Structure formats: C-alpha cells, structure tokens
C-alpha cells in the first residue's frame, strides 16, 4: 500500500478546489454533445454539435401544427445504473475480470471515481430542471421527480447504498472504505505488526485494491497486472489491457477524500436493480463465506495460481456457484492479502435496503406499498405504485430474480398485482418502470433457489413465503409482461435500465402500443441521464419527449502527469467519463453496441395515440 503520510494528504486536500459547475452544466445534448476523438489507443473527448429530437412515428402519425397546440402534462428525470463501487471490498471478483466477456464488469478503470461521476450527473439534472420544449399552451414543464431504475449500489453493500443515498439527497460523502481494527472490528489473522500497518493505512486513507500493483507484489506481470490500470505505474505491454493509458500520480488516494454532494432538487423514487439485491448483481448473499469476506480483512488478489483464462466464457453466476468448490476456494484464498476490515460492507436484505434509503419522499417510493400485500410478502415486497399527478399512474416493478442471475423476471404474485393495478387504473395514463428491459426479463430461476430465510439466515434468502412460480418473463411464454401491457391502451411508456445503453423500442399490437425507454448507465460511457416529458398535442395524440443530458463535468479531462491531489471534484468526474470512454472492455468492445445508442435512441419525440380519447 502507498506510503503517503497523513500530513501530506491533509495538505493536498486543503488545496483541492471546491466543486463548481462546468461546461456542459446547464446544457442538454440538444445544444451540444460529447464524443470520442477519432483514432486508436487512448483518446480524449471533444464537443460536437447538438442533436435535435428525432420524431418516432411507429405508433401514431404526427400531425402538423402540434407544437402550437401542445401543453405539458408531466416531466420527470431518469437516473440509472450508477453502480457506486466500494472498490476496496474483499467481496469482489476482480481477479477474474481479465478473462474477458461476460466477466468484464468485475472491474472498470474508472470505478474509484464513481461517486464523483454520479454527483456530476445529479448536478446537470438540477441545472436542466426546466424543459427546453416550448409549449403552445400553458407554461414550460418542470422536472417534478426522478425515478431511479436500479443498480444504485454495485455489490449490495450498506456503505455503497449509503453513499448513493447521500449523493441523491445531498451532503457529505465519504467514499473511503475500511476501519481501524478493534475488538468490534477484528482481524484475527493479523499479527500486531500487521494490525499497526492496516490501521496506519486507514488513518492515511490509502487506497487498497487491485489497481495498486504494489498491493500484490511478486506476481508475474502478465494479465495478472495487465488486467488492471494503476495510475501510478506503467502498465504491462505484453498481454495487458491498459498499455496506452496515461498516469495520474496519487489518483486512487485522491478519490478517497470526502466531498459535498449537491443532491437532487426534487423528490426521487427507486426501483430494485440486480446489483442492489445480489452479490455483484449475480448471486444470492446466502453463501456464508461471501458474507464473511465482505466485512473481513482477507481480500483475494490476482495470483500466479489462478489463471483468469481458466474461467473464460463462464458467467459471473457460474463463478459464484464455484465458491462451494473447496479447490476453487483454495485458489482464491491462496491469493488473499490483508486489508482493513469494515462492518459497513455488510450485505443488505431487501427490507434493509429500503430502510437504508431513508424516510424522505415516502421512503423513496416504498412508502406507497400496499400494507396488505406487504404483509403477505413478510416485508420483501419491492414494488409499488403512485400518482405523480392527477390522471397519471406510475407503476414501479421489482424484476430481480431472488434465486440468482443478472437478468430478471416477475414472480406470479407480483404479476397478478400488476394486472390488478392495470385493471384499476384504466382511466389513467400509465407509466411502467423497472430495472430490467423486457428483453432481459428472461430469467427462469425461481426465488426459492435462494433458500428460505431463517433465524440465522436473514440476507440473500427468499423472505417472501408466497410461491414464486409460475414465473413471468418479459417477452416469452403465454403470460409474459409485454403481452399483459399491450392489453391496456393507456400504458404509454416503460422506463428501464440494466443494459447500459440508450435505446428506445416501440411495442405494438393492433392499435395498442407503448414505447420502451432505456437510458445509458452512470458508471459506463457515456454516463448520461434523461429527462422525460409527456405533452398533450390536443389532436388525439400525445408526444413523449426524451432528452439526454451529459454530466456537469468538464468535457476535457485533467492533463496526465499532474498530481491528482490538485484535482477538483468536477475534474474527477470528467476523468471518470474519459476513462469510461477508453475502457478496453466497454459495451462497444464486448457487445459491438456503444452506450450512446443510435441517433434515434437519444433525443426523441415519441408520438402515440392519446388513450384518453
């Protein structure tokens, strides 16, 4: 671990400029966009001209003169997939990340800057609260609330959830992980000398993890080091992923300093994401060894003994399933090294997650839950509905597969609840929201696979005593979610995340249809959010305007080689965006689809028949 002294870090923190707005703060991508420079290797970002709204007419023919007639019905914001990471947590599997797809989300070069990136997203939402769409009647729309479509945390941990809540609500965020060893926070395997060293690391707020090659010396410098980016050292060129990445001395330690988050200037409501309810978004936290890892002081590091290629092609779910294999556990533990423990890394159950979000905004949506249904689920209910304004119903689904797996589904009790909500609100415009897209609701694992909760097993288990089957997928099977929604003409939009890219899809059956609106994540390139405004065209149609926002971090990242101790918080957000754009395992590289999506997936005007007519 780095040997920076406490005095040096305190002095560095004292000269860090206060957070401030920066271009593109206050602008939407209608005015200007941010794109990658052309060329290979590590590239900078640049401004480009804005993008007007693309009219999508798959569901209704737009009528001329509607701009002079339209009025704003509702405007809200979408935040999604910030996946704020405790990058020093022992309960992660970064050591297998170099194996490549589909394990590429186990580590990201920008992950230590996640809190700053998300704060920059929040700041630009605040600066774009008033609509840029001019109405023909009435006043301009204004964002009334935000819906978070899941994956607030990365690893289901208490500290990650707390950081995200503070970023959304405003206040002091302390992104450092690790606490002084004591009787209540022990590290039984450490010698007195090691305890002293670990406590010094906590006092100096030093980063500890796979991005610091010095934390696991003596490992053959091939993909064991080359699979990670250390901003203080030159990356291995042979077989490494990051040989072109620049150096930013002291960046990892600078990222651990507390900062003040702006917080949203309007209410926000949350949906469960797979990373909020499953370890690394894949496995139930019922595995006792993983639970002990999360709060303990032994962190698995890359070793010569465990070749990432040995798990190539396996999913993260398959990797977690191997944790019950003594041979595989032995390989992990052979590379274990001591790190400062932290009880705040404990995994949260669903009920604990809801409590951790706090009581503001009706418990950020969960206060709208039916007490009767909540009682049936023994508090495990993760779905709810509310009226953001008269005549509009927002239904928030819980698409997490409790039994494990990154993709989602609806269990049968929730499906029947959704059907009852739709029947009871035929006279409302209905908006649906969840973490998973319809396409990625293809998980066939029943919730019961997680095991029933007991007096000793309270996290990572299936607390709902109701039978989950038959499961309902997004688009497959007789009783799938898409078919159910298409039965109701008043369902106009389905807002979701999970895939980390901008995409808008029209779903139609006969004269009935709705648009599925998916928005890019805040951890991966391009780190964008979206405002959504519903407008009455007063001609038998409704227009839904989706407007993409970049974060309020400077377009140009700080120059390489400059001591990171001088970087402002907005500069850290800027660097996070640039690193994400250069991530060698980004969506564009692994899936062939850039997170920005196509032109028709970004700024859009979605025209639909007005079901109220």
PDB file of C-alpha atoms in Angstrom, residues 52 132 165 177 204 224 227 248 256 258-259 284 363 380 511 591:
ATOM      1  CA  UNK A  52     -32.489  17.710 -32.230  1.00  0.00           C
ATOM      2  CA  UNK A 132     -36.474  23.285 -23.248  1.00  0.00           C
ATOM      3  CA  UNK A 165     -28.388   7.989  -0.915  1.00  0.00           C
ATOM      4  CA  UNK A 177     -13.752   2.008   2.865  1.00  0.00           C
ATOM      5  CA  UNK A 204      -3.846   7.877   5.856  1.00  0.00           C
ATOM      6  CA  UNK A 224      -2.410 -10.621 -13.557  1.00  0.00           C
ATOM      7  CA  UNK A 227      -5.800  -6.731 -16.496  1.00  0.00           C
ATOM      8  CA  UNK A 248      -2.199  10.260 -12.802  1.00  0.00           C
ATOM      9  CA  UNK A 256     -10.880   8.572  -1.192  1.00  0.00           C
ATOM     10  CA  UNK A 258     -14.708  13.265   1.370  1.00  0.00           C
ATOM     11  CA  UNK A 259     -16.698  15.741  -0.714  1.00  0.00           C
ATOM     12  CA  UNK A 284     -27.683 -14.576  -3.516  1.00  0.00           C
ATOM     13  CA  UNK A 363     -39.378   6.159   1.729  1.00  0.00           C
ATOM     14  CA  UNK A 380     -39.951  -8.495   0.999  1.00  0.00           C
ATOM     15  CA  UNK A 511     -53.981  -0.283 -32.394  1.00  0.00           C
ATOM     16  CA  UNK A 591     -21.131  -6.227 -27.440  1.00  0.00           C
TER      17      UNK A 591
END
